[in-house]
Short mmCIF file of C-alpha atoms in Angstrom, two decimals:
data_model
loop_
_atom_site.label_atom_id
_atom_site.label_comp_id
_atom_site.label_asym_id
_atom_site.label_seq_id
_atom_site.Cartn_x
_atom_site.Cartn_y
_atom_site.Cartn_z
CA MET W 1 0.00 0.00 0.00
CA ILE W 2 2.75 2.44 0.95
CA VAL W 3 4.64 1.63 -2.25
CA ARG W 4 1.53 2.34 -4.36
CA LEU W 5 0.91 5.66 -2.59
CA SER W 6 4.55 6.65 -3.08
CA ARG W 7 4.31 5.90 -6.79
CA PHE W 8 1.04 7.80 -7.04
CA PHE W 9 2.47 10.91 -5.39
CA LEU W 10 5.61 10.66 -7.51
CA VAL W 11 3.47 10.63 -10.66
CA ILE W 12 1.46 13.65 -9.43
CA ILE W 13 4.62 15.62 -8.61
CA THR W 14 6.12 14.73 -12.00
CA VAL W 15 2.99 15.92 -13.82
CA ILE W 16 2.93 19.21 -11.89
CA VAL W 17 6.62 19.91 -12.50
CA ALA W 18 6.27 19.03 -16.19
CA ALA W 19 3.21 21.28 -16.51
CA VAL W 20 5.21 24.20 -15.14
CA TYR W 21 8.56 23.76 -16.87
CA LEU W 22 7.86 22.01 -20.19
CA PRO W 23 6.06 25.03 -21.73
CA GLN W 24 8.93 27.27 -20.65
CA LEU W 25 11.45 24.86 -22.16
CA TYR W 26 9.47 24.78 -25.41
CA TRP W 27 9.34 28.56 -25.77
CA VAL W 28 13.01 28.94 -24.87
CA SER W 29 13.97 26.33 -27.46
CA PHE W 30 11.59 27.13 -30.32
CA GLU W 31 10.29 30.67 -29.95
CA PRO W 32 11.51 32.76 -32.89
CA ARG W 33 13.95 35.47 -31.87
CA VAL W 34 12.54 38.92 -32.46
CA ILE W 35 15.14 41.63 -33.04
CA PRO W 36 13.57 45.04 -32.40
CA PRO W 37 14.32 47.82 -34.89
CA MET W 38 16.91 50.44 -33.92
CA VAL W 39 16.60 54.17 -34.51
CA PHE W 40 19.53 56.34 -35.64
CA TYR W 41 19.87 59.94 -36.76
CA SER W 42 21.59 60.69 -40.06
CA PRO W 43 23.48 64.01 -40.12
CA VAL W 44 23.82 63.58 -43.89
CA ILE W 45 20.11 63.62 -44.78
CA GLN W 46 19.12 65.13 -41.40
CA LYS W 47 16.45 62.53 -40.80
CA PHE W 48 15.87 59.64 -38.44
CA MET W 49 16.60 56.19 -39.84
CA ILE W 50 15.24 52.86 -38.64
CA GLY W 51 17.41 49.74 -38.90
CA HIS W 52 15.61 46.49 -39.67
CA PHE W 53 17.61 43.36 -38.82
CA GLY W 54 17.08 39.61 -38.56
CA LYS W 55 16.16 36.56 -40.67
CA GLY W 56 18.60 37.47 -43.40
CA LYS W 57 17.37 41.04 -43.75
CA TYR W 58 19.51 44.09 -43.12
CA TYR W 59 18.18 47.37 -44.40
CA PHE W 60 17.21 50.84 -43.25
CA THR W 61 14.26 53.14 -43.83
CA ASP W 62 14.08 56.85 -43.17
CA GLU W 63 11.17 58.70 -41.58
CA ASP W 64 9.62 59.17 -45.04
CA GLY W 65 9.66 55.42 -45.73
CA ARG W 66 12.51 55.44 -48.24
CA LYS W 67 14.56 52.23 -48.13
CA TYR W 68 18.37 51.99 -48.05
CA ASN W 69 20.64 48.98 -48.30
CA ARG W 70 23.54 48.40 -45.93
CA THR W 71 26.18 50.09 -48.08
CA GLN W 72 24.04 53.18 -48.56
CA ALA W 73 23.40 53.35 -44.83
CA ASP W 74 27.13 53.23 -44.11
CA HIS W 75 27.53 56.61 -45.80
CA LEU W 76 24.35 58.09 -44.31
CA LEU W 77 25.48 57.17 -40.78
CA PRO W 78 29.18 58.08 -40.92
CA LEU W 79 29.56 58.65 -37.17
CA LEU W 80 28.26 55.14 -36.50
CA ASN W 81 30.34 53.46 -39.22
CA PHE W 82 33.45 55.65 -39.05
CA ARG W 83 35.90 52.74 -38.66
CA LEU W 84 34.57 51.02 -41.78
CA LEU W 85 34.53 54.24 -43.81
CA ALA W 86 38.03 55.17 -42.64
CA ALA W 87 39.35 51.75 -43.70
CA ARG W 88 37.84 52.34 -47.15
CA ASP W 89 39.13 55.93 -47.23
CA GLU W 90 35.52 57.08 -47.59
CA MET W 91 35.16 59.06 -44.36
CA PRO W 92 33.86 62.60 -45.01
CA ASP W 93 36.05 65.49 -43.88
CA SER W 94 33.08 67.58 -42.70
CA LEU W 95 29.44 67.26 -41.61
CA LEU W 96 26.89 70.06 -41.69
CA GLY W 97 29.71 72.47 -42.46
CA GLN W 98 31.79 71.39 -39.46
CA PRO W 99 35.22 69.83 -40.09
CA ILE W 100 35.73 66.42 -38.49
CA THR W 101 38.72 64.18 -37.94
CA LEU W 102 38.97 60.51 -37.06
CA ASN W 103 40.37 61.31 -33.61
CA LYS W 104 37.54 63.74 -32.95
CA VAL W 105 34.95 61.14 -33.94
CA ARG W 106 36.59 58.49 -31.75
CA ARG W 107 36.59 60.82 -28.76
CA ASN W 108 32.92 61.66 -29.19
CA ASN W 109 31.84 58.10 -29.97
CA VAL W 110 30.03 57.44 -26.67
CA SER W 111 27.68 54.51 -26.10
CA ILE W 112 25.77 53.84 -22.88
CA ARG W 113 23.34 50.93 -22.61
CA ILE W 114 20.81 50.56 -19.78
CA THR W 115 18.78 47.37 -19.26
CA PRO W 116 16.17 46.58 -16.58
CA LYS W 117 18.62 44.15 -14.91
CA GLU W 118 21.15 46.95 -14.40
CA VAL W 119 18.71 49.25 -12.61
CA ASN W 120 18.78 48.94 -8.80
CA PRO W 121 20.62 45.60 -8.48
CA PRO W 122 21.65 44.36 -5.01
CA GLN W 123 24.67 46.27 -3.69
CA ILE W 124 27.34 45.65 -1.09
CA PRO W 125 27.16 48.91 0.94
CA LEU W 126 30.91 49.53 0.86
CA PHE W 127 32.42 51.67 -1.90
CA PRO W 128 36.00 52.58 -2.89
CA LEU W 129 36.59 56.33 -3.18
CA PHE W 130 39.36 56.82 -5.76
CA GLU W 131 41.79 59.70 -5.86
CA SER W 132 40.42 61.58 -8.88
CA LYS W 133 43.71 63.41 -9.52
CA PRO W 134 46.37 60.71 -8.96
CA PRO W 135 49.98 61.97 -9.11
CA ARG W 136 51.01 59.23 -11.56
CA LEU W 137 47.82 59.70 -13.64
CA ARG W 138 46.73 56.09 -13.07
CA LEU W 139 43.73 55.26 -10.91
CA GLY W 140 44.45 52.87 -8.06
CA LEU W 141 42.29 51.09 -5.50
CA PRO W 142 42.32 52.86 -2.12
CA ASP W 143 42.94 51.13 1.19
CA GLU W 144 39.68 52.47 2.63
CA TYR W 145 36.09 51.81 1.63
CA PHE W 146 33.21 54.05 2.65
CA ARG W 147 29.61 53.70 3.73
CA ILE W 148 27.02 56.37 4.59
CA ASN W 149 24.51 55.95 7.39
CA ASP W 150 24.21 58.66 10.06
CA ARG W 151 27.61 59.90 8.86
CA MET W 152 30.19 59.01 6.20
CA GLU W 153 32.59 56.35 7.46
CA PHE W 154 35.82 55.06 5.93
CA ILE W 155 36.85 51.53 6.88
CA SER W 156 40.38 50.21 6.33
CA SER W 157 40.47 47.09 4.18
CA ARG W 158 43.67 46.04 5.96
CA THR W 159 42.64 46.41 9.61
CA ASN W 160 38.83 46.56 9.33
CA ARG W 161 38.93 49.66 11.54
CA ILE W 162 37.18 52.98 10.99
CA SER W 163 39.37 55.94 10.07
CA ASP W 164 37.83 58.63 12.28
CA SER W 165 39.86 61.51 10.87
CA LEU W 166 39.03 60.77 7.22
CA SER W 167 35.42 60.04 8.12
CA GLN W 168 35.06 63.38 9.90
CA VAL W 169 36.57 65.39 7.04
CA PHE W 170 34.19 63.95 4.44
CA THR W 171 31.17 64.02 6.77
CA ASN W 172 31.77 67.74 7.37
CA ALA W 173 32.07 68.34 3.62
CA LEU W 174 28.70 66.70 3.00
CA ILE W 175 27.06 68.68 5.81
CA SER W 176 28.53 71.94 4.49
CA ALA W 177 27.05 71.21 1.06
CA GLY W 178 23.59 70.73 2.62
CA PHE W 179 23.50 66.92 2.75
CA HIS W 180 20.97 65.35 5.15
CA PHE W 181 21.89 61.90 6.45
CA PRO W 182 21.40 59.01 5.85
CA ALA W 183 22.01 58.32 2.17
CA ARG W 184 19.14 56.76 0.25
CA LYS W 185 21.19 55.74 -2.79
CA ILE W 186 24.84 55.77 -3.87
CA PHE W 187 25.85 55.56 -7.53
CA GLY W 188 29.32 55.22 -9.01
CA ASN W 189 31.60 53.19 -11.24
CA PRO W 190 33.93 51.34 -8.81
CA THR W 191 36.61 50.21 -11.25
CA THR W 192 40.06 51.47 -12.23
CA ARG W 193 39.44 50.56 -15.87
CA LYS W 194 38.24 53.99 -16.96
CA PRO W 195 39.94 57.11 -18.35
CA TYR W 196 39.18 59.22 -15.27
CA ASP W 197 37.17 59.10 -12.04
CA ALA W 198 33.95 61.11 -11.71
CA GLY W 199 33.40 60.06 -8.10
CA TYR W 200 29.96 59.22 -6.70
CA PHE W 201 26.46 60.62 -6.94
CA ILE W 202 24.57 60.33 -3.67
CA VAL W 203 20.86 60.82 -2.91
CA ASP W 204 20.27 62.07 0.62
CA ARG W 205 17.31 61.66 2.98
CA ASP W 206 15.42 64.52 1.30
CA TRP W 207 16.05 63.22 -2.26
CA GLN W 208 18.68 65.86 -2.96
CA LEU W 209 21.48 64.72 -5.28
CA PHE W 210 25.14 65.38 -4.44
CA HIS W 211 28.35 64.86 -6.39
CA LEU W 212 31.22 63.64 -4.20
CA LYS W 213 34.80 62.78 -5.10
CA LYS W 214 38.31 62.95 -3.66
CA VAL W 215 40.69 65.50 -5.20
CA HIS W 216 44.27 65.62 -3.91
CA GLY W 217 43.10 63.80 -0.80
CA GLN W 218 40.38 66.36 -0.01
CA PRO W 219 36.61 66.13 -0.47
CA TYR W 220 34.89 67.76 -3.42
CA CYS W 221 31.14 67.96 -2.78
CA ARG W 222 28.42 69.78 -4.74
CA ASN W 223 24.62 69.80 -4.75
CA MET W 224 23.50 68.81 -8.26
CA GLU W 225 20.21 70.78 -8.01
CA VAL W 226 17.57 68.21 -8.97
CA PRO W 227 14.50 69.76 -10.68
CA ASP W 228 11.69 70.60 -8.24
CA GLY W 229 9.66 67.55 -7.22
CA GLU W 230 11.94 65.10 -9.05
CA LYS W 231 13.36 62.04 -7.28
CA ILE W 232 16.34 60.20 -8.75
CA ASN W 233 15.84 56.43 -8.80
CA TRP W 234 19.02 55.31 -10.56
CA ILE W 235 22.18 56.66 -12.19
CA THR W 236 24.37 54.69 -14.58
CA VAL W 237 27.87 56.15 -14.24
CA LYS W 238 30.17 55.52 -17.22
CA GLU W 239 33.27 57.68 -17.53
CA LYS W 240 34.37 58.07 -21.16
CA GLU W 241 37.15 60.08 -22.82
CA LEU W 242 34.58 62.76 -23.57
CA GLN W 243 34.30 64.41 -20.15
CA GLU W 244 31.29 66.64 -20.80
CA PHE W 245 28.99 64.13 -19.09
CA CYS W 246 29.49 60.90 -17.18
CA GLY W 247 26.20 59.04 -17.06
CA ILE W 248 22.44 58.82 -17.33
CA ALA W 249 20.02 59.45 -14.45
CA ILE W 250 16.53 57.93 -14.24
CA SER W 251 13.88 59.52 -12.04
CA GLU W 252 11.10 57.81 -10.09
CA ASP W 253 8.66 58.73 -12.87
CA ASN W 254 11.00 57.41 -15.61
CA GLN W 255 12.31 60.74 -16.85
CA LEU W 256 15.84 60.57 -18.28
CA TYR W 257 18.66 63.04 -17.62
CA MET W 258 22.25 63.35 -18.75
CA VAL W 259 24.62 63.83 -15.80
CA MET W 260 26.66 66.81 -16.97
CA LEU W 261 30.10 67.67 -15.62
CA ASN W 262 30.94 70.92 -17.39
CA PRO W 263 28.97 72.68 -16.06
CA GLU W 264 27.62 70.31 -13.40
CA GLY W 265 23.92 69.55 -13.50
CA LEU W 266 21.16 67.38 -14.93
CA GLN W 267 20.07 67.91 -18.53
CA LYS W 268 16.67 66.43 -19.33
CA LEU W 269 16.37 64.25 -22.43
CA PRO W 270 13.21 64.60 -24.57
CA ILE W 271 12.21 60.93 -24.31
CA ASP W 272 8.66 59.86 -23.41
CA GLY W 273 7.20 56.43 -22.71
CA TYR W 274 10.35 54.90 -21.23
CA ASP W 275 9.88 52.28 -18.47
CA ARG W 276 13.02 51.33 -16.53
CA GLU W 277 11.48 47.99 -15.49
CA GLN W 278 10.77 46.84 -19.05
CA ASP W 279 12.75 48.78 -21.64
CA ASN W 280 16.32 48.56 -22.90
CA ILE W 281 17.76 51.87 -24.02
CA ILE W 282 21.03 52.75 -25.76
CA PHE W 283 22.56 56.24 -25.97
CA MET W 284 24.99 56.69 -28.84
#
């Protein structure tokens, strides 16, 4: 009797598991891959172009519906295809009356991609604060890592002890800039593999946004002046050779802003309908 019941329950469990996972396995294995179209702007024809890719097709259409093959699109999107055009010696020497060089295009060729998985992932609440102006010009990992609760604290990675002097200096700098503890969110790019260090962007208790970095061992702290009523949900920080801006900020109501460095501030992007929980977005 017990053996029969065991077999019965095993069959039931097998059926339930199969009912849940077999459809998922089917769609993963056999669902056709859909490649969404991509939108570009052509400075040559001064129109938006839509790229259609997948299933052996590769063509573009402009906003008037005119169709272009891949070779034609290469010349209409020279800033996107500059390496290919340069190799063919077909790169234009000016666009819209402005002279351009290959080095200038490379420097301004910035790409930032944001996916739902990258927004608000789990974080270890300890962050390295780099020296933004290193004497040997190379970024290096510091010995201390910081956290921000009722004050800013630096903890030695060697001794696991709090550096009270360093903590007090940076805490005072935040207070002087108008920061209200604790920090709600801390955004940065904690890697040495970048051309420079922009520091961290920190949201305080009152949803104010502050820019903090270490310059010659001393704190640099500024209020970024968030637009009235706006709350920053996430910032993707990506330092590139072009140092005019260093990332993209997303507000609670899904508005997008460029994080500008010169001058410092948030510049709103005219993009509607974006949802950080569902949409992928690429800035190029």
